[in-house]
Short mmCIF file of C-alpha atoms in Angstrom, two decimals:
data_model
loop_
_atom_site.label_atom_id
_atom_site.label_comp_id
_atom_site.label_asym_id
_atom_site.label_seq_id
_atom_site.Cartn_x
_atom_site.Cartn_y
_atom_site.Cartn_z
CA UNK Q 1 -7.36 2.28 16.25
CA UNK Q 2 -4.11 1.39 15.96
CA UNK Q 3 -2.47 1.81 12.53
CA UNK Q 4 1.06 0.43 11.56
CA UNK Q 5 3.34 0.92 8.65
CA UNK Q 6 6.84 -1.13 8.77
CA UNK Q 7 7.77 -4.36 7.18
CA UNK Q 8 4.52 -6.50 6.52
CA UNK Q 9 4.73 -9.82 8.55
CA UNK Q 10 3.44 -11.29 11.55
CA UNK Q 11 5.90 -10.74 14.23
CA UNK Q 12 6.38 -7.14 13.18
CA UNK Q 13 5.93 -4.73 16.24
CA UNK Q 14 2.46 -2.74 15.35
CA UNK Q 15 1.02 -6.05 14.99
CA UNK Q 16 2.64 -7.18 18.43
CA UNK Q 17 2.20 -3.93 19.75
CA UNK Q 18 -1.74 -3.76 19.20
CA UNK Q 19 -2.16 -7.63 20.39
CA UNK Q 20 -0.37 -6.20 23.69
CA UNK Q 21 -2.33 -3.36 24.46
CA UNK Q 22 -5.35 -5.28 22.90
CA UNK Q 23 -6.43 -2.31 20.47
CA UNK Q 24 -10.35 -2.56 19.49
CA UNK Q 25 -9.15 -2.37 16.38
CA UNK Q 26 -5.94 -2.56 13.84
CA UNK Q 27 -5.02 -1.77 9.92
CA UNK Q 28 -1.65 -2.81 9.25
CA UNK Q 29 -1.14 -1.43 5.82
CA UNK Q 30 2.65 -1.58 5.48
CA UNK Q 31 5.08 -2.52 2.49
CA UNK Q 32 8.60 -3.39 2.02
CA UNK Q 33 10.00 -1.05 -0.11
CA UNK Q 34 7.54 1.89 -0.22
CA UNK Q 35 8.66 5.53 -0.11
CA UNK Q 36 7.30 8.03 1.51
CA UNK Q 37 5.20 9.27 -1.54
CA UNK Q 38 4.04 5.15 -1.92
CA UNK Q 39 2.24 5.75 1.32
CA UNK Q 40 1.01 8.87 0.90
CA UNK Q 41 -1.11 7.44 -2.34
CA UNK Q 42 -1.37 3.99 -1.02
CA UNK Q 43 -1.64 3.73 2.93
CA UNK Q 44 -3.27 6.54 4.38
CA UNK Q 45 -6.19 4.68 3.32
CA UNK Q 46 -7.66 3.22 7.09
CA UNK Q 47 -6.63 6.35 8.48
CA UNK Q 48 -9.33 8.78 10.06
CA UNK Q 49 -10.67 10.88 13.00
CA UNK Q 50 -11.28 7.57 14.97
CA UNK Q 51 -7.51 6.58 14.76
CA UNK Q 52 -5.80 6.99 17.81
CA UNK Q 53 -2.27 5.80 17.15
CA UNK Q 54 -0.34 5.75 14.08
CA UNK Q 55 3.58 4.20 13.79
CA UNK Q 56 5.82 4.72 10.67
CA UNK Q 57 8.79 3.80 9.50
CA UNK Q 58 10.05 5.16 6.32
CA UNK Q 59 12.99 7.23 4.79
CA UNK Q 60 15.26 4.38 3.71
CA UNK Q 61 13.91 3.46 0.65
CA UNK Q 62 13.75 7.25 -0.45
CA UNK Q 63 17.27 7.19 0.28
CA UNK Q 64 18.20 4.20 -1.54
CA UNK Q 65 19.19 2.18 0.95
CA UNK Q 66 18.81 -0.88 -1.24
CA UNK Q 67 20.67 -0.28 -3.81
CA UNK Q 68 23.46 1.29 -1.62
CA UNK Q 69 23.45 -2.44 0.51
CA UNK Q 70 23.76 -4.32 -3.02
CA UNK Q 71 26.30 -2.01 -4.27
CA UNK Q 72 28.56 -2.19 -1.13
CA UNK Q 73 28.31 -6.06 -0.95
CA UNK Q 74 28.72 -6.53 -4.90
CA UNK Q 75 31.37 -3.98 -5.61
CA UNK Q 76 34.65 -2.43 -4.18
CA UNK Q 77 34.80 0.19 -1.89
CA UNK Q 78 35.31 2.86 -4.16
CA UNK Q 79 32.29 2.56 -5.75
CA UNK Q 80 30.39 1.67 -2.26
CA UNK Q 81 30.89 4.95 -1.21
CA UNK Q 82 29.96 6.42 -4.01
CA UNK Q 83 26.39 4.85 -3.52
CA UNK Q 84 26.55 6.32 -0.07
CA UNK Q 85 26.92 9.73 -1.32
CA UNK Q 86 24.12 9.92 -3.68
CA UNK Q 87 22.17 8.29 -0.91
CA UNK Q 88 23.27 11.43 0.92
CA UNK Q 89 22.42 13.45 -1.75
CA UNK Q 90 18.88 11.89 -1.82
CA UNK Q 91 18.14 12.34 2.01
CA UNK Q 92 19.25 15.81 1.73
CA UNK Q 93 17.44 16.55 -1.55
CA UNK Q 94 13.62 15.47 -2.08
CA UNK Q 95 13.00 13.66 0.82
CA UNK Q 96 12.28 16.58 3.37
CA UNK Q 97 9.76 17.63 1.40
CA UNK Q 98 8.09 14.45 0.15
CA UNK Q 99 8.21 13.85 4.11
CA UNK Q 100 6.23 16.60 5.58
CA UNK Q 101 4.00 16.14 2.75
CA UNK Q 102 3.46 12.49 4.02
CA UNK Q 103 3.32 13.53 7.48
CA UNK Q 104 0.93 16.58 6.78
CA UNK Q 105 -1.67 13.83 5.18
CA UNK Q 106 -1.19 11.83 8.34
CA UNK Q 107 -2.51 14.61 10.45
CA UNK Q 108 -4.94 15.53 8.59
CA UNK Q 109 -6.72 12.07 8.37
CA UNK Q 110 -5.60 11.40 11.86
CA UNK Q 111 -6.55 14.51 13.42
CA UNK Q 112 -6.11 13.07 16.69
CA UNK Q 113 -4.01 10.51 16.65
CA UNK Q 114 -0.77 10.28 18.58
CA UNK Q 115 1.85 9.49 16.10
CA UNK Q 116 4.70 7.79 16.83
CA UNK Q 117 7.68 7.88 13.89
CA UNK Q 118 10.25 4.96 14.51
CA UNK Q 119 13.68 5.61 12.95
CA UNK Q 120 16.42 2.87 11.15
CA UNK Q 121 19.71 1.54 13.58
CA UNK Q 122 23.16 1.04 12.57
CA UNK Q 123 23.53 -1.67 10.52
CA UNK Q 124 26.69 -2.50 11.79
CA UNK Q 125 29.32 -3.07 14.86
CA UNK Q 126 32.60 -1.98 14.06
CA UNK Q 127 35.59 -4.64 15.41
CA UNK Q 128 32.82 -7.11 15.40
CA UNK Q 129 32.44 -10.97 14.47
CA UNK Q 130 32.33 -10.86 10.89
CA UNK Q 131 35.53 -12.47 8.93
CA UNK Q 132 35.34 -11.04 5.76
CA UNK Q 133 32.90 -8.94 3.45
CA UNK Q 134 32.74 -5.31 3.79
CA UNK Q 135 35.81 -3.43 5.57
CA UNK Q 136 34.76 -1.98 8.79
CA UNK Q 137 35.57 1.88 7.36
CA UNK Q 138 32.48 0.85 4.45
CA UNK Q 139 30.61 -0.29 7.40
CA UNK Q 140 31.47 2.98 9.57
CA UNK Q 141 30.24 5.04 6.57
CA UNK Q 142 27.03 3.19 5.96
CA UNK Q 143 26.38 3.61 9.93
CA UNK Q 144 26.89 7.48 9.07
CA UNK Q 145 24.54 7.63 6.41
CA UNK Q 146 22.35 5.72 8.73
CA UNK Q 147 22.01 8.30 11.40
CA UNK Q 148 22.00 11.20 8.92
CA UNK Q 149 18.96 9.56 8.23
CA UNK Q 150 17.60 9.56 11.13
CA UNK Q 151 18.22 12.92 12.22
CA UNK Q 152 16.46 13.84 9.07
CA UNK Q 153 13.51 11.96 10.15
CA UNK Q 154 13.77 13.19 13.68
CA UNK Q 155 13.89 17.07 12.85
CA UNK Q 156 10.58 16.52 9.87
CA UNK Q 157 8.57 14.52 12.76
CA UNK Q 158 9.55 17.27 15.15
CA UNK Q 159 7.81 19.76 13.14
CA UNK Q 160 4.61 18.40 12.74
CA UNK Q 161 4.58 17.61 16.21
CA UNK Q 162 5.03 13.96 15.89
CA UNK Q 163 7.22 12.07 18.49
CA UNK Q 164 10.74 10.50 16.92
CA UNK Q 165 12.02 7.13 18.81
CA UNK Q 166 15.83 6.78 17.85
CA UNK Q 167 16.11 2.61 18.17
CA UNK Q 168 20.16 2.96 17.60
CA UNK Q 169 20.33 2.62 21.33
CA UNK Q 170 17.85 -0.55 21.40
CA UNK Q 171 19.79 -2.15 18.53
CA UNK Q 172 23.75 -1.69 19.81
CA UNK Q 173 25.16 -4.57 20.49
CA UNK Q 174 22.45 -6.48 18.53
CA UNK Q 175 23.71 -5.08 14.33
CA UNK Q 176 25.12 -7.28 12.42
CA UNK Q 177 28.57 -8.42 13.41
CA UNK Q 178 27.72 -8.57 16.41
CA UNK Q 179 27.70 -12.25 18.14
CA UNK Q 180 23.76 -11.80 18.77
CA UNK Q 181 22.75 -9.69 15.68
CA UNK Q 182 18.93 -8.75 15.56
CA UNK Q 183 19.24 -7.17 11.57
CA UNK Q 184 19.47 -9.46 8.79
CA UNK Q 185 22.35 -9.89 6.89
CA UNK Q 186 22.08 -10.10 3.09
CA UNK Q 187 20.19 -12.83 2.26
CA UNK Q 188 20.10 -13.83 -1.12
CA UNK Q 189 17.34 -16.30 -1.33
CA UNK Q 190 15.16 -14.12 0.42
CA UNK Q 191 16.21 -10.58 -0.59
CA UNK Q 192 13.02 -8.64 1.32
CA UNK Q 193 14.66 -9.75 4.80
CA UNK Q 194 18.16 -8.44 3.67
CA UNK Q 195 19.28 -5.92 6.38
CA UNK Q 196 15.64 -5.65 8.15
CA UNK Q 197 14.99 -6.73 11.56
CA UNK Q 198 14.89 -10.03 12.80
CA UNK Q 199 11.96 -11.14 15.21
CA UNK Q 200 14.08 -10.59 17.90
CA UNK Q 201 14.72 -7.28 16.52
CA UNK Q 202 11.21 -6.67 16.22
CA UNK Q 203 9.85 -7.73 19.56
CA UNK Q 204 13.38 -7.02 21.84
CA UNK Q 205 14.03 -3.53 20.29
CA UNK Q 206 11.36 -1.91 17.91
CA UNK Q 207 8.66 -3.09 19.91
CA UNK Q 208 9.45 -1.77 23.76
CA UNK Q 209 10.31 1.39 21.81
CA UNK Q 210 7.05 2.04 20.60
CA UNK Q 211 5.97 0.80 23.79
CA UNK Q 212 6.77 3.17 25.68
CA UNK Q 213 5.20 5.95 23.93
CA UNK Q 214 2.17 4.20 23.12
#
């Protein structure tokens, strides 16, 4: 069994990843915008001693990461990096905890599962092709927060025994600014795509990630 939570749509990569490897069978339970507690009570649910592989990706909502992107694009620097900080604060705060808790229900539903947790690239590339918008030092600090972020992730999914895939690598050259972005830029009219990956994104760098620990 092959269980995915990320981003529900089509082109996502659990969904491409289990069509590759043809998996005998696949829940894809995700949801834009959940927290780590949201799928702890919500989308654990397919999960049991059957379930070979599990993939998650999830942290940035806990952090705010929303709200920080609609703060930075709406308002002046000033109070950007203000929304950076408490993101900090967040990622630093509750969300080791809620976490392991998250990843100790994983295990224990998914006894034997291999577990695979996928972590969040840059958003952006400094000196890059955008005109106008944020100024490249807001951009450099969302980018930190970013990878604070991940290493967050990384050092909870190290202690359960989970295996972290940093994607910054897959991504660079590919954020947004860059002449061949694979993240979404803000996107009013359809404000669930804002800052996610793009198919490209999905099947170019998220998806030979997981590949190659799957």
């Amino acid at each position: 069994m092959f269980s995915g939570v990320l981003i529900r749509s089509p082109p996502s990569s659990p969904a491409l990843g289990a069509a590759a490897h043809n998996a005998s069978s696949f829940d894809f339970t995700a949801c834009n915008g959940a927290r780590a507690l949201d799928v702890l009570s919500r989308q654990l649910g397919s999960l049991n001693a059957r379930t070979g592989l599990v993939s998650i990706t999830v942290g940035g909502s806990d952090a705010g990461f929303g709200h920080v992107m609609t703060t930075c694009v709406l308002h002046g620097s000033g109070t950007c990096l203000d929304a950076i900080r408490e993101a900090l604060d967040r990622i630093d705060g509750a969300l080791p905890g809620d976490l392991d808790r998250l990843y100790a229900a994983i295990r224990a539903k998914a006894p034997h599962a291999h577990v695979v947790v996928l972590g969040y690239p840059r958003l952006y590339q400094l000196n890059g092709s955008c005109k106008a918008g944020l100024a490249d030092t807001t951009r450099s600090a969302i980018n930190g927060a970013v990878d604070h972020l991940d290493k967050v992730i990384d050092e909870r999914a190290t202690h359960h025994g989970f295996t972290y895939v940093d994607v910054t690598g897959a991504f660079t050259g590919h954020e947004i600014c860059s002449t061949v972005p694979w993240l979404h830029s803000v996107n009013w009219l359809a404000p669930t795509e804002s800052y996610h990956p793009t198919e490209q994104g999905q099947s170019q760098a998220y998806l030979p990630a997981l590949n190659r620990t799957a």
